[in-house]
GROMACS .gro file of C-alpha atoms in nm:
model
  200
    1UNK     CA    1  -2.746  -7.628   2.652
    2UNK     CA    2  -2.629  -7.285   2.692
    3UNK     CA    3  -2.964  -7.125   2.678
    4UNK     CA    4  -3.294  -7.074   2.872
    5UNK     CA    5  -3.480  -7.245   2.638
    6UNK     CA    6  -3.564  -7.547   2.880
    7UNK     CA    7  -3.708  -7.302   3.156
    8UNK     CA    8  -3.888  -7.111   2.879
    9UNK     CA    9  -4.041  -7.437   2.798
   10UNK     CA   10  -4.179  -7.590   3.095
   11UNK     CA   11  -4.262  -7.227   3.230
   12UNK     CA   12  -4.500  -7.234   2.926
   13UNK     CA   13  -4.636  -7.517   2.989
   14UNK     CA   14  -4.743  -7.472   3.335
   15UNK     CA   15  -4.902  -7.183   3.226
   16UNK     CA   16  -5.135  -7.368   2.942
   17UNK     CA   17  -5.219  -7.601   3.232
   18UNK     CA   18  -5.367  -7.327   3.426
   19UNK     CA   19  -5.605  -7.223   3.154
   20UNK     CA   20  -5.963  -7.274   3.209
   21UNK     CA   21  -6.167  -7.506   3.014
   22UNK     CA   22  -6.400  -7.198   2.874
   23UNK     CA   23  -6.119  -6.943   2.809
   24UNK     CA   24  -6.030  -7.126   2.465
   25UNK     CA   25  -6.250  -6.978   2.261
   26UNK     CA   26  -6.180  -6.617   2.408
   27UNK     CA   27  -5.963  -6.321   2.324
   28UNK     CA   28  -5.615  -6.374   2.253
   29UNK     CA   29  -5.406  -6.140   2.094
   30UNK     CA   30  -5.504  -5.915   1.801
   31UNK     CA   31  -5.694  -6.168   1.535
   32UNK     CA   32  -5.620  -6.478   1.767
   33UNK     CA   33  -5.840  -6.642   2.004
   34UNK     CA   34  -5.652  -6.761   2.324
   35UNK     CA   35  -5.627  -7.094   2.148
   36UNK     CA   36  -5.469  -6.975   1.814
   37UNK     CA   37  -5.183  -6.731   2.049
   38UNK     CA   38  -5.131  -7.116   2.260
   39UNK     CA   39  -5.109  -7.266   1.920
   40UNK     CA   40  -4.859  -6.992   1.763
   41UNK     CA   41  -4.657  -6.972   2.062
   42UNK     CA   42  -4.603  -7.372   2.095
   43UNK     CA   43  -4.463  -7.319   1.737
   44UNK     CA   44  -4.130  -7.210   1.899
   45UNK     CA   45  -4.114  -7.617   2.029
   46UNK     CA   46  -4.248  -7.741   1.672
   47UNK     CA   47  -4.021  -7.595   1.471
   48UNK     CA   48  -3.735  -7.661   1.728
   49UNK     CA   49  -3.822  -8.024   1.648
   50UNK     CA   50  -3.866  -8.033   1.326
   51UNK     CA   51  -3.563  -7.756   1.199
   52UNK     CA   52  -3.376  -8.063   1.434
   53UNK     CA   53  -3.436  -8.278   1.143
   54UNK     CA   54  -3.319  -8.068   0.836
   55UNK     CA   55  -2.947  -7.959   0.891
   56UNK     CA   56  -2.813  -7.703   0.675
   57UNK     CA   57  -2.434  -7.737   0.484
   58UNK     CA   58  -2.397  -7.355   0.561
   59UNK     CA   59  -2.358  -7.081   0.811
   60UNK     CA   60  -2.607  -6.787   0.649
   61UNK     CA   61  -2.713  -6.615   1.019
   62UNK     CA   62  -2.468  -6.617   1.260
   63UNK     CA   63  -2.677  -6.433   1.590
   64UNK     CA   64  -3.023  -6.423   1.719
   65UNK     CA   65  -3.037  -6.079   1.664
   66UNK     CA   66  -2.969  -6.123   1.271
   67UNK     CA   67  -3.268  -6.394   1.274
   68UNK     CA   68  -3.507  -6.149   1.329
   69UNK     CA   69  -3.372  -5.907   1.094
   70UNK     CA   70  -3.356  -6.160   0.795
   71UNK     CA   71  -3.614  -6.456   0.911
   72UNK     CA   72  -3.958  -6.209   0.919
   73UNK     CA   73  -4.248  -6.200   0.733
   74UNK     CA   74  -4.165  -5.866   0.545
   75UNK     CA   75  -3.798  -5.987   0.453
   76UNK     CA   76  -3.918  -6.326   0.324
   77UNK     CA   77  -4.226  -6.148   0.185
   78UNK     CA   78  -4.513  -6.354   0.355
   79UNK     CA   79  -4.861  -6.237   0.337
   80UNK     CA   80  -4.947  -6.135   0.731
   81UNK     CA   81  -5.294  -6.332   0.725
   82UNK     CA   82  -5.012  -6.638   0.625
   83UNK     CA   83  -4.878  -6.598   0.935
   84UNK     CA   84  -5.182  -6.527   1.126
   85UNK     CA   85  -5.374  -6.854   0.947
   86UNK     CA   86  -5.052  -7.061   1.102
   87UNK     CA   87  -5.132  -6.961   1.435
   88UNK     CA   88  -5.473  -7.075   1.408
   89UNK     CA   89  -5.410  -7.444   1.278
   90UNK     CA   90  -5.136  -7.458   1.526
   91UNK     CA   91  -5.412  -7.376   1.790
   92UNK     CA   92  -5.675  -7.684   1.602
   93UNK     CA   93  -5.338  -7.871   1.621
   94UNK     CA   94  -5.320  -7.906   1.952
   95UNK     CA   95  -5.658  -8.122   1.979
   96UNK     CA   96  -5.935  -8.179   2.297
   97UNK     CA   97  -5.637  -8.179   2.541
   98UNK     CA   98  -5.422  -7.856   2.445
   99UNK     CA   99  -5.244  -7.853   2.813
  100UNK     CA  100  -5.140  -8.242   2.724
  101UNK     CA  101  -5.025  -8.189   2.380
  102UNK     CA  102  -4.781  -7.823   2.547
  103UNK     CA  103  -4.634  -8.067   2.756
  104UNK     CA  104  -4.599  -8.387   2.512
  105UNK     CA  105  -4.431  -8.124   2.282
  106UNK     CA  106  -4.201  -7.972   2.548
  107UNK     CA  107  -4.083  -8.312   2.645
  108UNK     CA  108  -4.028  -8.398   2.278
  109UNK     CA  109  -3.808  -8.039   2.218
  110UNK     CA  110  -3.605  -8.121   2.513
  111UNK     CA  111  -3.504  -8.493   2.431
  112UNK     CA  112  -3.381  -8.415   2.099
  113UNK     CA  113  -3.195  -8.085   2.217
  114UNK     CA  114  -3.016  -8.349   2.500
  115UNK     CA  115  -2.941  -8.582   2.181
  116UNK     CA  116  -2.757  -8.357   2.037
  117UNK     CA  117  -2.461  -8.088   2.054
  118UNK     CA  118  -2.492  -7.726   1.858
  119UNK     CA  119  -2.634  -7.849   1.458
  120UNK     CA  120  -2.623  -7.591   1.137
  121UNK     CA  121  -3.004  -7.639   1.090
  122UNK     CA  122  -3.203  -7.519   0.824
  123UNK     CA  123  -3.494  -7.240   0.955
  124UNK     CA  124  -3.743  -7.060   0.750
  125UNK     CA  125  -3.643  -6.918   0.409
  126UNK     CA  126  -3.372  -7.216   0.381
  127UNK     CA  127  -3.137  -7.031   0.632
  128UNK     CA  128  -2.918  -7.161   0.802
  129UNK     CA  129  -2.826  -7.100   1.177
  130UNK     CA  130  -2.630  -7.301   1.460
  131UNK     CA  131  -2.913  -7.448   1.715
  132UNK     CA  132  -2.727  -7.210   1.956
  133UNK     CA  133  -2.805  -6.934   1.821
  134UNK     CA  134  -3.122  -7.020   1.726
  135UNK     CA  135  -3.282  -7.143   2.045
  136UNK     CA  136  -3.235  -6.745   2.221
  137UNK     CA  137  -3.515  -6.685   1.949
  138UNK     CA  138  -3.754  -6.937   2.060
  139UNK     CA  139  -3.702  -6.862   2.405
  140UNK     CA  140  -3.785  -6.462   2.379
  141UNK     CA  141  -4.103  -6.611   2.136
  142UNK     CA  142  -4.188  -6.813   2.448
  143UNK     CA  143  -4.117  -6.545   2.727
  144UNK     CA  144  -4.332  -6.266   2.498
  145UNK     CA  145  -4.618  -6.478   2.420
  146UNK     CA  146  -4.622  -6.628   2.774
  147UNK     CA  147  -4.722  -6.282   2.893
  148UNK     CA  148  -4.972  -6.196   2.660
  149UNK     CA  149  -5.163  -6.540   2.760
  150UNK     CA  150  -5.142  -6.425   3.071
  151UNK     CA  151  -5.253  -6.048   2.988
  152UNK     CA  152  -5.572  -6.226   2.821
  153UNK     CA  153  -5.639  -6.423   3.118
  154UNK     CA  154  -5.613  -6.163   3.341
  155UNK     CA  155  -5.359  -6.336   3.565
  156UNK     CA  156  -5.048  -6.278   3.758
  157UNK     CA  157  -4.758  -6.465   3.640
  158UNK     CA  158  -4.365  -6.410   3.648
  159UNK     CA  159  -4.126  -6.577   3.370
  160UNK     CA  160  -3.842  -6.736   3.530
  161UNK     CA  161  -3.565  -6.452   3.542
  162UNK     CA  162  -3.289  -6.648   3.326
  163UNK     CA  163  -3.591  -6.665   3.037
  164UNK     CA  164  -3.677  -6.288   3.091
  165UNK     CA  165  -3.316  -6.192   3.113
  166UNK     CA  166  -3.234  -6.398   2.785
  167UNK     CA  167  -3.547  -6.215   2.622
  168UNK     CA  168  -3.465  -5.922   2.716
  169UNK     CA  169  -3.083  -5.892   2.669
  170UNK     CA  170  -3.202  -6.049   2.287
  171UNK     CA  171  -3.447  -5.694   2.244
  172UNK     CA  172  -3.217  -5.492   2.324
  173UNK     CA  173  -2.964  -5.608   2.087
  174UNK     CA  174  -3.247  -5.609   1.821
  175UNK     CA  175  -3.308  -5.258   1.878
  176UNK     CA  176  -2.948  -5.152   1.882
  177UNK     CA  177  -2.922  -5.236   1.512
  178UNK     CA  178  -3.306  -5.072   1.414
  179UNK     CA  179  -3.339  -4.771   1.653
  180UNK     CA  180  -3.099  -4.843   1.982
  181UNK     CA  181  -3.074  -4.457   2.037
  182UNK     CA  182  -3.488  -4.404   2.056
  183UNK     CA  183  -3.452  -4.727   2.345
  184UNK     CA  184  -3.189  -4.625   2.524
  185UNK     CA  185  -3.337  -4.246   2.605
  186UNK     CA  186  -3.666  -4.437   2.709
  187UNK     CA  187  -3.487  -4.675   2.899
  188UNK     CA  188  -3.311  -4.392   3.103
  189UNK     CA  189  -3.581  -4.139   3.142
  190UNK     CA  190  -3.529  -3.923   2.869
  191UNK     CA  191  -3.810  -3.986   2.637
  192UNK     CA  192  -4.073  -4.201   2.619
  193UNK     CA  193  -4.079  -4.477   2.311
  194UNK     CA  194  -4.342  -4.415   2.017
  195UNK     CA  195  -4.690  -4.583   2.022
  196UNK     CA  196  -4.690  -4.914   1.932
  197UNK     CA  197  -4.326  -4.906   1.898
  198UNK     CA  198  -4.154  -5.256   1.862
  199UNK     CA  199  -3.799  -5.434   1.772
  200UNK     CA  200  -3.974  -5.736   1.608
   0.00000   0.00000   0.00000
């Protein structure tokens, strides 16, 4: 495996282990409850699993970068409280023991990436994508929601640098097909970026 998908992973799940038994049921991110942003961030080892078991007959997305731009909510025109509903049953999903059922699902993800070699899979919207390309995706999923758990927990925590590298390196490509100028001032100290501004 070419990716830091695998680091992503288990760096996720040590951090759902070190969640306290009464911080479920508190703020997450935006709508979510902590549980719901667990739930929709252990989505990126779901679907890893289960896009593992429809392979695709064509090439349609070629990069990570072109995932995001053609496999979003707008683009595929799903309703936002959709996507915000699947975060919360992901979140019931993961039962009395959410720590046990991160890890049972990490350990799941990683056996069938070690089975096999770089599929055409099928991914949302009936796209399809070589596992290689799609696994940057899941990792920069995990490495962004990994920090806001930990920004709702009020904890320090550091992603492992190949996962923030990957993420990162994958943003910046994202925003150098939407708005690369705007990032590349802020990132050398000419301007700051927008409010709320965001490649994804």
């Amino acid at each position: 495996m070419t990716t830091a998908f695998p680091s992503a992973a288990d760096s996720f799940a040590r951090l759902v282990r070190r969640i306290p038994s009464d911080a479920w049921s508190g703020p997450g991110l935006g709508e979510w409850d902590l549980r719901s942003l667990v739930g929709h961030t252990s989505r990126s080892l779901t679907t890893v699993i289960s896009y593992l078991e429809n392979p695709a007959e064509r090439e349609d997305i070629a990069t990570p970068q072109e995932y995001y731009a053609r496999v979003n909510p707008a683009a595929l025109g799903m309703d936002p409280a959709e996507v915000a509903e699947r975060g919360r049953e992901a979140g019931r999903d993961l039962g009395d023991d959410p720590a046990g059922a991160v890890d049972a699902l990490v350990s799941r993800a990683l056996a069938r990436l070690n089975a096999v070699d770089d599929p055409l899979i099928t991914v949302l919207g009936g796209l399809g994508i070589r596992l290689q390309a799609y696994l940057p995706t899941r990792t920069f999923e995990l490495a962004v929601h990994s920090l806001d758990i930990t920004r709702a927990l009020g904890i320090s925590f550091a992603l492992p640098p190949a996962v923030l590298e990957e993420a990162l390196v994958l943003a910046a490509r994202i925003a150098a097909g939407q708005d690369g100028d705007t990032v590349l001032m802020a990132l050398t100290g000419r301007d700051a970026l927008p409010v709320s501004f965001s490649v994804v």
